[in-house]
Short mmCIF file of N, CA and C in Angstrom, two decimals:
data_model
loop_
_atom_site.label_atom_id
_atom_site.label_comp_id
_atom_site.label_asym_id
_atom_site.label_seq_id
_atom_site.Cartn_x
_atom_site.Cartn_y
_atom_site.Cartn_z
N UNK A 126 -15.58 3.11 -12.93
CA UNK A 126 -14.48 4.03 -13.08
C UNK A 126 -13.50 3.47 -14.09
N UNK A 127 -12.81 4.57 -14.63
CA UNK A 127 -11.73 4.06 -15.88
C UNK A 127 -10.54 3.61 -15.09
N UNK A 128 -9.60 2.11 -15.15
CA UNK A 128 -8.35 1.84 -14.71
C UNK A 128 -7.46 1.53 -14.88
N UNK A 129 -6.22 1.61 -15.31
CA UNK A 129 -5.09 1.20 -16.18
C UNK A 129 -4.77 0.08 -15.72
N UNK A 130 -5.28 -1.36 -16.61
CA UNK A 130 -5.32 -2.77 -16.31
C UNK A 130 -4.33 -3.11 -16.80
N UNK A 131 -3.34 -3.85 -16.42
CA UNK A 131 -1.98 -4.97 -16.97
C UNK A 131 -2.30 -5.72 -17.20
N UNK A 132 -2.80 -6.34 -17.90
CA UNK A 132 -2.96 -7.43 -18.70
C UNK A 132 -2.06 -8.88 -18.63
N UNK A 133 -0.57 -8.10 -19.32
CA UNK A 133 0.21 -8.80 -19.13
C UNK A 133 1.41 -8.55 -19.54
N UNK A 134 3.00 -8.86 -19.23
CA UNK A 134 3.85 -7.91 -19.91
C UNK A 134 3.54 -7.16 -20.67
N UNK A 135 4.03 -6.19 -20.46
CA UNK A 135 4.01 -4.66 -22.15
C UNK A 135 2.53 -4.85 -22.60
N UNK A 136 1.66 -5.05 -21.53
CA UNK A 136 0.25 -4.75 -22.40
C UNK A 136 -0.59 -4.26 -20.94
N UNK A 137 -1.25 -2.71 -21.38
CA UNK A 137 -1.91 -1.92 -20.01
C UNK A 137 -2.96 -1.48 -21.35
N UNK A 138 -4.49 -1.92 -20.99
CA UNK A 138 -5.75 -1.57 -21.07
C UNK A 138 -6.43 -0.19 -20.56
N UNK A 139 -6.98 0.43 -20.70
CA UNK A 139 -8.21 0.92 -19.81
C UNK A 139 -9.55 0.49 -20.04
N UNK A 140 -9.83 -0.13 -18.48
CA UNK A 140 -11.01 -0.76 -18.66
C UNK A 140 -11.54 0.07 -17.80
N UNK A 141 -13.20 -0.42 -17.50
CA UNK A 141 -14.37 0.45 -16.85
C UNK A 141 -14.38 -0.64 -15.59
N UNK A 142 -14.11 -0.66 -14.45
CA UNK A 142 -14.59 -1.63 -13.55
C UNK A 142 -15.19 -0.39 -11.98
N UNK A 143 -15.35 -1.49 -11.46
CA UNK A 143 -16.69 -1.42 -10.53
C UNK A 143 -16.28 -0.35 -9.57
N UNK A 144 -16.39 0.76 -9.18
CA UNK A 144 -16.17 2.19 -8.11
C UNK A 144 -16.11 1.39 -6.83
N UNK A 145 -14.49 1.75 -6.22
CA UNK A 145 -14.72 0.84 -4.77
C UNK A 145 -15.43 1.37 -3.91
N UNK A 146 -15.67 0.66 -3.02
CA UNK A 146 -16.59 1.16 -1.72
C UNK A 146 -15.98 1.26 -0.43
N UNK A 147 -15.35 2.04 0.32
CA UNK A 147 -14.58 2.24 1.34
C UNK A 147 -15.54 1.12 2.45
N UNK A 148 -14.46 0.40 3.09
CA UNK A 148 -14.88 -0.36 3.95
C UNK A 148 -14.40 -0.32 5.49
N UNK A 149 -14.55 -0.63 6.84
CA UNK A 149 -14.79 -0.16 7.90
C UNK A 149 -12.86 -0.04 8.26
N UNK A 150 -12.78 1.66 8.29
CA UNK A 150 -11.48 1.67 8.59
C UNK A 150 -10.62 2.27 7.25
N UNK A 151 -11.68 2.41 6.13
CA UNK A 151 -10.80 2.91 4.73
C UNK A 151 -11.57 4.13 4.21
N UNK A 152 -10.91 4.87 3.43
CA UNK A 152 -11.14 6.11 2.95
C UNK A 152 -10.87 5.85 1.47
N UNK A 153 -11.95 6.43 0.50
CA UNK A 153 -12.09 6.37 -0.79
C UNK A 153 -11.26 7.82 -0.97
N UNK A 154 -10.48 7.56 -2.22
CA UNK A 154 -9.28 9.05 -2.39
C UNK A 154 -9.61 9.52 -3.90
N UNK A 155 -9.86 10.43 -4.23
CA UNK A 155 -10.24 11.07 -5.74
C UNK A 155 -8.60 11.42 -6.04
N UNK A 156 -8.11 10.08 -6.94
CA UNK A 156 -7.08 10.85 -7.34
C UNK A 156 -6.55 11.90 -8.22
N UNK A 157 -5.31 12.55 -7.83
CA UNK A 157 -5.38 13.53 -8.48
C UNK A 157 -4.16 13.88 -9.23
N UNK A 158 -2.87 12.48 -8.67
CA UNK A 158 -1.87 12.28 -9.20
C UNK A 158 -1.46 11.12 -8.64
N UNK A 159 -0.28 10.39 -9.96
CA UNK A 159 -0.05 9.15 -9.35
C UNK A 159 1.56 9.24 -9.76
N UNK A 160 2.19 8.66 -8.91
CA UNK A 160 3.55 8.15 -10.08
C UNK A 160 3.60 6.61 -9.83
N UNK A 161 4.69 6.66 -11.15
CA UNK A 161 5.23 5.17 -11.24
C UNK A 161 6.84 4.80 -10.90
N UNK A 162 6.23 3.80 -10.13
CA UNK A 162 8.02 3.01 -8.81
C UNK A 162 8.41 2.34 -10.40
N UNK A 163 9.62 1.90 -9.56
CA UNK A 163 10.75 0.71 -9.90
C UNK A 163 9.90 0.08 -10.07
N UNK A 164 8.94 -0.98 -9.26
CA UNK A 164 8.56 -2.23 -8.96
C UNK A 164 7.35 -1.81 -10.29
N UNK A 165 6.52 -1.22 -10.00
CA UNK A 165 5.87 -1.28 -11.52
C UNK A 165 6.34 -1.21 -12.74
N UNK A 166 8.19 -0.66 -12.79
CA UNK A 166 8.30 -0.73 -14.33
C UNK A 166 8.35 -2.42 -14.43
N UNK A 167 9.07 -3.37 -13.53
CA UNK A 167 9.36 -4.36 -13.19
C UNK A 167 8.07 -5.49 -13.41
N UNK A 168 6.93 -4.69 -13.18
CA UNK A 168 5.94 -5.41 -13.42
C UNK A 168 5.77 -5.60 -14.49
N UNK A 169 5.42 -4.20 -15.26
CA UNK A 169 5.01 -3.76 -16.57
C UNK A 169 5.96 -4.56 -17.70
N UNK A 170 7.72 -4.91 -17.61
CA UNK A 170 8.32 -5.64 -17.95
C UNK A 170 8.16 -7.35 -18.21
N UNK A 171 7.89 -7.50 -17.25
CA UNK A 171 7.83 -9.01 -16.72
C UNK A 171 8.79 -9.42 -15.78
N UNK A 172 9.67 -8.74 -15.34
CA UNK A 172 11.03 -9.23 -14.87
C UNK A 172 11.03 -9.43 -12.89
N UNK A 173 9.66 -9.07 -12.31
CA UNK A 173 9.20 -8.86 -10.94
C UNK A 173 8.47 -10.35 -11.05
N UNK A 174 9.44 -11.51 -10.12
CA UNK A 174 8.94 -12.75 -10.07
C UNK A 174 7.55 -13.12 -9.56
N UNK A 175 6.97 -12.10 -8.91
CA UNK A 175 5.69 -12.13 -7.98
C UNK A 175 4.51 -11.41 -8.76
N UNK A 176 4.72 -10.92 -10.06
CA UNK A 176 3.75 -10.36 -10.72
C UNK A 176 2.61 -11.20 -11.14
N UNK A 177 1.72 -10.53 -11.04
CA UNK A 177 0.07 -11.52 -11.25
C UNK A 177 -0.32 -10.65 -12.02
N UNK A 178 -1.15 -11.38 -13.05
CA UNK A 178 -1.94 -10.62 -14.43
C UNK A 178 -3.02 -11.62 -14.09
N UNK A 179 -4.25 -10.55 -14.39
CA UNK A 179 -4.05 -8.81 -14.73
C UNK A 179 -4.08 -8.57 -13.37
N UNK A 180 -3.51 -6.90 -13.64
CA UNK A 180 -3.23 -6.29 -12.13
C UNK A 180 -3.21 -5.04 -12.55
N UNK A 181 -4.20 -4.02 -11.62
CA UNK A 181 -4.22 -2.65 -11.61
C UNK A 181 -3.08 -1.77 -10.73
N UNK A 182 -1.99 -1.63 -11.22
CA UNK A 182 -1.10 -1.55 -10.45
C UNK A 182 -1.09 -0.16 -10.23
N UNK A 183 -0.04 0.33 -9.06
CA UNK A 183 0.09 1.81 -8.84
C UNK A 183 -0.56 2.22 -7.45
N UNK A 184 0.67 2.70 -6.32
CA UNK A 184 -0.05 2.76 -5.57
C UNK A 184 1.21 4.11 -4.46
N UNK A 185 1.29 5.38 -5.34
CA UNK A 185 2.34 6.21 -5.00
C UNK A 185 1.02 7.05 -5.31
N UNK A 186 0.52 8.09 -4.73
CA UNK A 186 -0.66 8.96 -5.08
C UNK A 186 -0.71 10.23 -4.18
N UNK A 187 -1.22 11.27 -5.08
CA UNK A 187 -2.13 12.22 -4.09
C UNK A 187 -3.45 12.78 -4.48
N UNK A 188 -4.10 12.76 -3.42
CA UNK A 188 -5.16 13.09 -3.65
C UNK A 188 -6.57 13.32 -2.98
N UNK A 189 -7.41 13.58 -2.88
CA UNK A 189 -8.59 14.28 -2.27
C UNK A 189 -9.49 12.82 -1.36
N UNK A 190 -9.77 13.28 0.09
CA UNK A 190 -10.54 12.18 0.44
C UNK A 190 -12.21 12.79 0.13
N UNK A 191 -12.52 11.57 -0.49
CA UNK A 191 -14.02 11.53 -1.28
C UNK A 191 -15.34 10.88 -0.44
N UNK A 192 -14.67 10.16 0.19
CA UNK A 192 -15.81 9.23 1.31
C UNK A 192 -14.77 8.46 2.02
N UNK A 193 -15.39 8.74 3.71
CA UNK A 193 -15.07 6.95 4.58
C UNK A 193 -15.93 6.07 4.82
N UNK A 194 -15.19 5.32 5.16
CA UNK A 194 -16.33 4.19 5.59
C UNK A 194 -15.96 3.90 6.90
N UNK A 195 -17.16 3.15 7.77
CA UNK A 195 -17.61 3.11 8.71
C UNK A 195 -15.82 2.99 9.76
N UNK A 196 -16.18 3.62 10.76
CA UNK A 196 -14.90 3.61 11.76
C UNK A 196 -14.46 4.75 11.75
N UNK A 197 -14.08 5.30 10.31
CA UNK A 197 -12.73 6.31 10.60
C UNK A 197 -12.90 7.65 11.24
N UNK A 198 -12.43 8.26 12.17
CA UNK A 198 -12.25 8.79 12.75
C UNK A 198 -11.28 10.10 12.50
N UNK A 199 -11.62 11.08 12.39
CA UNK A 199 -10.23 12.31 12.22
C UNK A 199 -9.97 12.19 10.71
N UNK A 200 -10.42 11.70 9.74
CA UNK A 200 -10.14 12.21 8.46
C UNK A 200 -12.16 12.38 8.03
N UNK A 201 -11.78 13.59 6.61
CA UNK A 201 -13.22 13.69 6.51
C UNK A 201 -13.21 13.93 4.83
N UNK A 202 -14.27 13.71 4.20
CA UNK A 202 -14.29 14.57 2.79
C UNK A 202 -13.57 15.71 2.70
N UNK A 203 -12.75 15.74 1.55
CA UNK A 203 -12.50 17.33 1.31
C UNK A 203 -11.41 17.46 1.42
N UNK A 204 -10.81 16.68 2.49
CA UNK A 204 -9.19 16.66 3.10
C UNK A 204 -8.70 16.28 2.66
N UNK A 205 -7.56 16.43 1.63
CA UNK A 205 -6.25 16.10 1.30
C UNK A 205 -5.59 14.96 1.41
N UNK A 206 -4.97 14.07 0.67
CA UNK A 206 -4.75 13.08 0.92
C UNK A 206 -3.66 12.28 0.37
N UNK A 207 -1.67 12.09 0.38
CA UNK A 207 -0.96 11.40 -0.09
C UNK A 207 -0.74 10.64 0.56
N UNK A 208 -0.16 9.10 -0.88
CA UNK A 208 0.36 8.36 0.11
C UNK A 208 1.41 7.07 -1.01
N UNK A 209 2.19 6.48 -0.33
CA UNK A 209 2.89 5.55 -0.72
C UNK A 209 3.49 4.44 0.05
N UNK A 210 2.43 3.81 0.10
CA UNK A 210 2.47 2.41 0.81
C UNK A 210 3.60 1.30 -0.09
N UNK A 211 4.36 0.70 0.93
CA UNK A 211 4.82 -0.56 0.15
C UNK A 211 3.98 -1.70 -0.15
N UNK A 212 3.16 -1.85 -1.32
CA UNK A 212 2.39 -2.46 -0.91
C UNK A 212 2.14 -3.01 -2.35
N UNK A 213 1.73 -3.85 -3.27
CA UNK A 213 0.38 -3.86 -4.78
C UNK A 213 -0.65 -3.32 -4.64
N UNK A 214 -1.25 -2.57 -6.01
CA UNK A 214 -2.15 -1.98 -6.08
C UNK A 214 -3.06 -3.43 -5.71
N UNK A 215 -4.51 -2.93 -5.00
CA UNK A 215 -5.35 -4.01 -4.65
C UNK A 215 -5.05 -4.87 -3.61
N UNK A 216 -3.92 -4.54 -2.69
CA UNK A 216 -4.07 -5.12 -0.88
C UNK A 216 -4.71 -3.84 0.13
N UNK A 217 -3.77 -3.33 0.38
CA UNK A 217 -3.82 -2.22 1.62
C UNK A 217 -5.00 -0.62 0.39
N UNK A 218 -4.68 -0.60 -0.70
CA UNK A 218 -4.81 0.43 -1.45
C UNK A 218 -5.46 -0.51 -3.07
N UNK A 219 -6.15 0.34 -2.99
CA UNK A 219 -7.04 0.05 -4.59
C UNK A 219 -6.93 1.17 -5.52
N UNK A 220 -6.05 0.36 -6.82
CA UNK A 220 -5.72 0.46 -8.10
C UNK A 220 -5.88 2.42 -8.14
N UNK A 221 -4.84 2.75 -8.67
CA UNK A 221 -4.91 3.99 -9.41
C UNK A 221 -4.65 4.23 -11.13
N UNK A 222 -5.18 5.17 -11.61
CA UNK A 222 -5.28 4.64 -12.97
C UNK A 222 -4.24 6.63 -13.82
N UNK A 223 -5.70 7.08 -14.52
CA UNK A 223 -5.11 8.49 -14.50
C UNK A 223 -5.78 9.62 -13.49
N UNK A 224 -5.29 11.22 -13.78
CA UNK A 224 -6.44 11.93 -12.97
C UNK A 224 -8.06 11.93 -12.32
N UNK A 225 -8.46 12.55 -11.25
CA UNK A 225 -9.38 11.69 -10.56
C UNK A 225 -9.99 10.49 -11.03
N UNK A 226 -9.22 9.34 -10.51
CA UNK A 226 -9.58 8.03 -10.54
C UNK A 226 -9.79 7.72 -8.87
N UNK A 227 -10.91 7.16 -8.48
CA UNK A 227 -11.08 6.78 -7.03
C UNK A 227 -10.17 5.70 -6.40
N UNK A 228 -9.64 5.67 -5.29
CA UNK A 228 -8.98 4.83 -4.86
C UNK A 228 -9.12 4.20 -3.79
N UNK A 229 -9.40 3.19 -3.15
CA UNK A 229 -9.72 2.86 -1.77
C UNK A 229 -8.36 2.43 -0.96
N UNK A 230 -8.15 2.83 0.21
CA UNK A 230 -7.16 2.97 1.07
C UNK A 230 -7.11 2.54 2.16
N UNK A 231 -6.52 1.66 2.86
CA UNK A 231 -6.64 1.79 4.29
C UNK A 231 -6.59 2.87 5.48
N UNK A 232 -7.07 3.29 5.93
CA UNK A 232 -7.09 4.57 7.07
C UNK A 232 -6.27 4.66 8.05
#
C-alpha cells in the first residue's frame, strides 16, 4: 500500500510498504479520510521532543471496516468506521496516508 513516510523534519515520502494484517482483536479500516493534529504539524516540524524518524504518522480517520481479525466481535466488513485515538501512528492504529489507504486498528 502507498504511505506518507516522514522521513525526517520537512521531508514526507510516499513509499509502497507491506498491507497490514489485522491481528486478534483489530480491524483493518479502508481509509477514506484523514486529518492532520497539532502533534503532527509538531512532528512534521521537528519541534515534538518524542518524534522518531521515519514515522508514518496520522491517526484522526474515517473510514470503512475492510477485514477483522481473529476475536472481534460486533463489528463486520462494510461498517463504517471513525476514529481518533491519542495515540502515534503505528501503536494502537497503523499509519494513514491519502484516500483508501488501509489502516490497522485496535477493536
Amino acid at each position: 500500500m502507498l504511505a506518507a513516510v516522514m522521513l525526517k523534519p520537512f521531508t514526507i515520502e510516499f513509499q509502497d510498504v507491506p498491507r497490514p494484517v489485522p491481528g486478534p482483536g483489530e480491524v483493518l479500516v479502508r481509509v477514506k479520510a484523514a486529518g492532520i493534529c497539532g502533534g503532527d504539524v509538531h512532528f512534521y516540524d521537528g519541534s515534538n521532543p518524542y518524534a522518531r524518524y521515519p514515522q508514518i504518522f496520522g491517526h484522526e480517520l474515517a473510514g470503512v471496516i475492510e477485514e477483522t481479525g481473529p476475536g472481534v466481535t460486533g463489528r463486520q466488513a462494510g461498517r463504517a468506521w471513525s476514529s481518533s485515538p491519542p495515540c502515534p501512528a503505528g501503536h494502537a492504529i497503523r499509519a494513514v496516508s491519502a484516500n483508501t489507504t488501509p489502516a490497522r486498528i485496535s477493536a
